[in-house]
């Protein structure tokens, strides 16, 4: 699954366009490397997102095309 879509489906970022902008600005890392919005995400990847002065680091546990709001947190684990 594309990184921008994963960030939206997992609800780490609310909108896909915002996820695209964050990737273009170099604020999203996969396994400690800057990632484009089109990068493929798989289980076991470590995603780090820089929100202003705050960093969010998660491990991808599952990749699903669609998920309900209350199940979204089961797709990743905070590190």
PDB file of C-alpha atoms in Angstrom:
ATOM      1  CA  UNK A   1       0.000   0.000   0.000  1.00  0.00           C
ATOM      2  CA  UNK A   2       1.184   3.532  -0.728  1.00  0.00           C
ATOM      3  CA  UNK A   3       2.515   5.487   2.243  1.00  0.00           C
ATOM      4  CA  UNK A   4       0.085   8.406   1.860  1.00  0.00           C
ATOM      5  CA  UNK A   5      -2.899   6.036   1.761  1.00  0.00           C
ATOM      6  CA  UNK A   6      -1.622   4.071   4.779  1.00  0.00           C
ATOM      7  CA  UNK A   7      -1.255   7.261   6.827  1.00  0.00           C
ATOM      8  CA  UNK A   8      -4.851   8.207   5.999  1.00  0.00           C
ATOM      9  CA  UNK A   9      -6.397   4.735   6.522  1.00  0.00           C
ATOM     10  CA  UNK A  10      -4.556   4.266   9.838  1.00  0.00           C
ATOM     11  CA  UNK A  11      -5.651   7.790  10.829  1.00  0.00           C
ATOM     12  CA  UNK A  12      -2.128   8.901  11.710  1.00  0.00           C
ATOM     13  CA  UNK A  13      -2.818  11.845   9.354  1.00  0.00           C
ATOM     14  CA  UNK A  14      -6.415  12.909   8.684  1.00  0.00           C
ATOM     15  CA  UNK A  15      -6.250  13.621   4.950  1.00  0.00           C
ATOM     16  CA  UNK A  16      -4.306  12.046   2.112  1.00  0.00           C
ATOM     17  CA  UNK A  17      -3.347  15.439   0.662  1.00  0.00           C
ATOM     18  CA  UNK A  18      -1.828  16.427   4.012  1.00  0.00           C
ATOM     19  CA  UNK A  19       0.064  13.109   4.042  1.00  0.00           C
ATOM     20  CA  UNK A  20       1.330  13.876   0.515  1.00  0.00           C
ATOM     21  CA  UNK A  21       2.506  17.335   1.592  1.00  0.00           C
ATOM     22  CA  UNK A  22       4.307  15.910   4.644  1.00  0.00           C
ATOM     23  CA  UNK A  23       6.108  13.358   2.449  1.00  0.00           C
ATOM     24  CA  UNK A  24       7.070  16.007  -0.120  1.00  0.00           C
ATOM     25  CA  UNK A  25       8.511  18.176   2.671  1.00  0.00           C
ATOM     26  CA  UNK A  26      10.667  15.270   3.909  1.00  0.00           C
ATOM     27  CA  UNK A  27       8.889  15.006   7.274  1.00  0.00           C
ATOM     28  CA  UNK A  28       8.051  11.297   6.919  1.00  0.00           C
ATOM     29  CA  UNK A  29      10.691   8.572   7.285  1.00  0.00           C
ATOM     30  CA  UNK A  30      10.371   4.830   6.666  1.00  0.00           C
ATOM     31  CA  UNK A  31      13.088   2.804   8.397  1.00  0.00           C
ATOM     32  CA  UNK A  32      15.065   6.039   9.016  1.00  0.00           C
ATOM     33  CA  UNK A  33      15.072   7.038   5.303  1.00  0.00           C
ATOM     34  CA  UNK A  34      13.063   9.927   3.808  1.00  0.00           C
ATOM     35  CA  UNK A  35      10.071   8.492   1.959  1.00  0.00           C
ATOM     36  CA  UNK A  36       7.960   9.670  -0.942  1.00  0.00           C
ATOM     37  CA  UNK A  37       4.178   9.412  -0.816  1.00  0.00           C
ATOM     38  CA  UNK A  38       4.341   6.558  -3.341  1.00  0.00           C
ATOM     39  CA  UNK A  39       6.658   4.404  -1.180  1.00  0.00           C
ATOM     40  CA  UNK A  40       5.270   0.955  -0.378  1.00  0.00           C
ATOM     41  CA  UNK A  41       4.452   0.188   3.267  1.00  0.00           C
ATOM     42  CA  UNK A  42       4.553  -3.355   4.649  1.00  0.00           C
ATOM     43  CA  UNK A  43       4.219  -4.952   8.074  1.00  0.00           C
ATOM     44  CA  UNK A  44       7.352  -4.464  10.167  1.00  0.00           C
ATOM     45  CA  UNK A  45       8.268  -1.042   8.749  1.00  0.00           C
ATOM     46  CA  UNK A  46       9.047   1.783  11.178  1.00  0.00           C
ATOM     47  CA  UNK A  47       7.392   5.084  10.223  1.00  0.00           C
ATOM     48  CA  UNK A  48       8.488   8.357  11.812  1.00  0.00           C
ATOM     49  CA  UNK A  49       6.452  11.529  11.256  1.00  0.00           C
ATOM     50  CA  UNK A  50       7.643  14.988  12.292  1.00  0.00           C
ATOM     51  CA  UNK A  51       4.766  17.254  13.388  1.00  0.00           C
ATOM     52  CA  UNK A  52       6.364  20.633  14.121  1.00  0.00           C
ATOM     53  CA  UNK A  53       8.401  20.057  17.281  1.00  0.00           C
ATOM     54  CA  UNK A  54       6.899  16.630  17.977  1.00  0.00           C
ATOM     55  CA  UNK A  55       7.923  13.280  16.463  1.00  0.00           C
ATOM     56  CA  UNK A  56       5.619  10.276  16.207  1.00  0.00           C
ATOM     57  CA  UNK A  57       7.282   6.900  15.699  1.00  0.00           C
ATOM     58  CA  UNK A  58       5.191   3.792  14.964  1.00  0.00           C
ATOM     59  CA  UNK A  59       5.735   0.229  13.831  1.00  0.00           C
ATOM     60  CA  UNK A  60       3.414  -1.052  11.090  1.00  0.00           C
ATOM     61  CA  UNK A  61       1.592  -4.152  12.340  1.00  0.00           C
ATOM     62  CA  UNK A  62      -0.983  -4.607   9.596  1.00  0.00           C
ATOM     63  CA  UNK A  63      -1.834  -3.167   6.169  1.00  0.00           C
ATOM     64  CA  UNK A  64      -5.541  -3.058   5.224  1.00  0.00           C
ATOM     65  CA  UNK A  65      -7.304  -1.192   2.415  1.00  0.00           C
ATOM     66  CA  UNK A  66     -10.232  -0.126   4.593  1.00  0.00           C
ATOM     67  CA  UNK A  67     -10.712  -0.132   8.334  1.00  0.00           C
ATOM     68  CA  UNK A  68     -13.277   1.224  10.787  1.00  0.00           C
ATOM     69  CA  UNK A  69     -12.325   4.135  13.008  1.00  0.00           C
ATOM     70  CA  UNK A  70     -12.166   2.088  16.224  1.00  0.00           C
ATOM     71  CA  UNK A  71      -9.993  -0.585  14.555  1.00  0.00           C
ATOM     72  CA  UNK A  72      -7.485   1.877  13.037  1.00  0.00           C
ATOM     73  CA  UNK A  73      -5.117   1.770  16.025  1.00  0.00           C
ATOM     74  CA  UNK A  74      -4.656  -1.982  15.557  1.00  0.00           C
ATOM     75  CA  UNK A  75      -2.714  -1.241  12.347  1.00  0.00           C
ATOM     76  CA  UNK A  76       0.285   0.219  14.189  1.00  0.00           C
ATOM     77  CA  UNK A  77       2.087   0.327  17.542  1.00  0.00           C
ATOM     78  CA  UNK A  78       3.673   3.426  19.087  1.00  0.00           C
ATOM     79  CA  UNK A  79       7.394   3.173  19.824  1.00  0.00           C
TER      80      UNK A  79
END
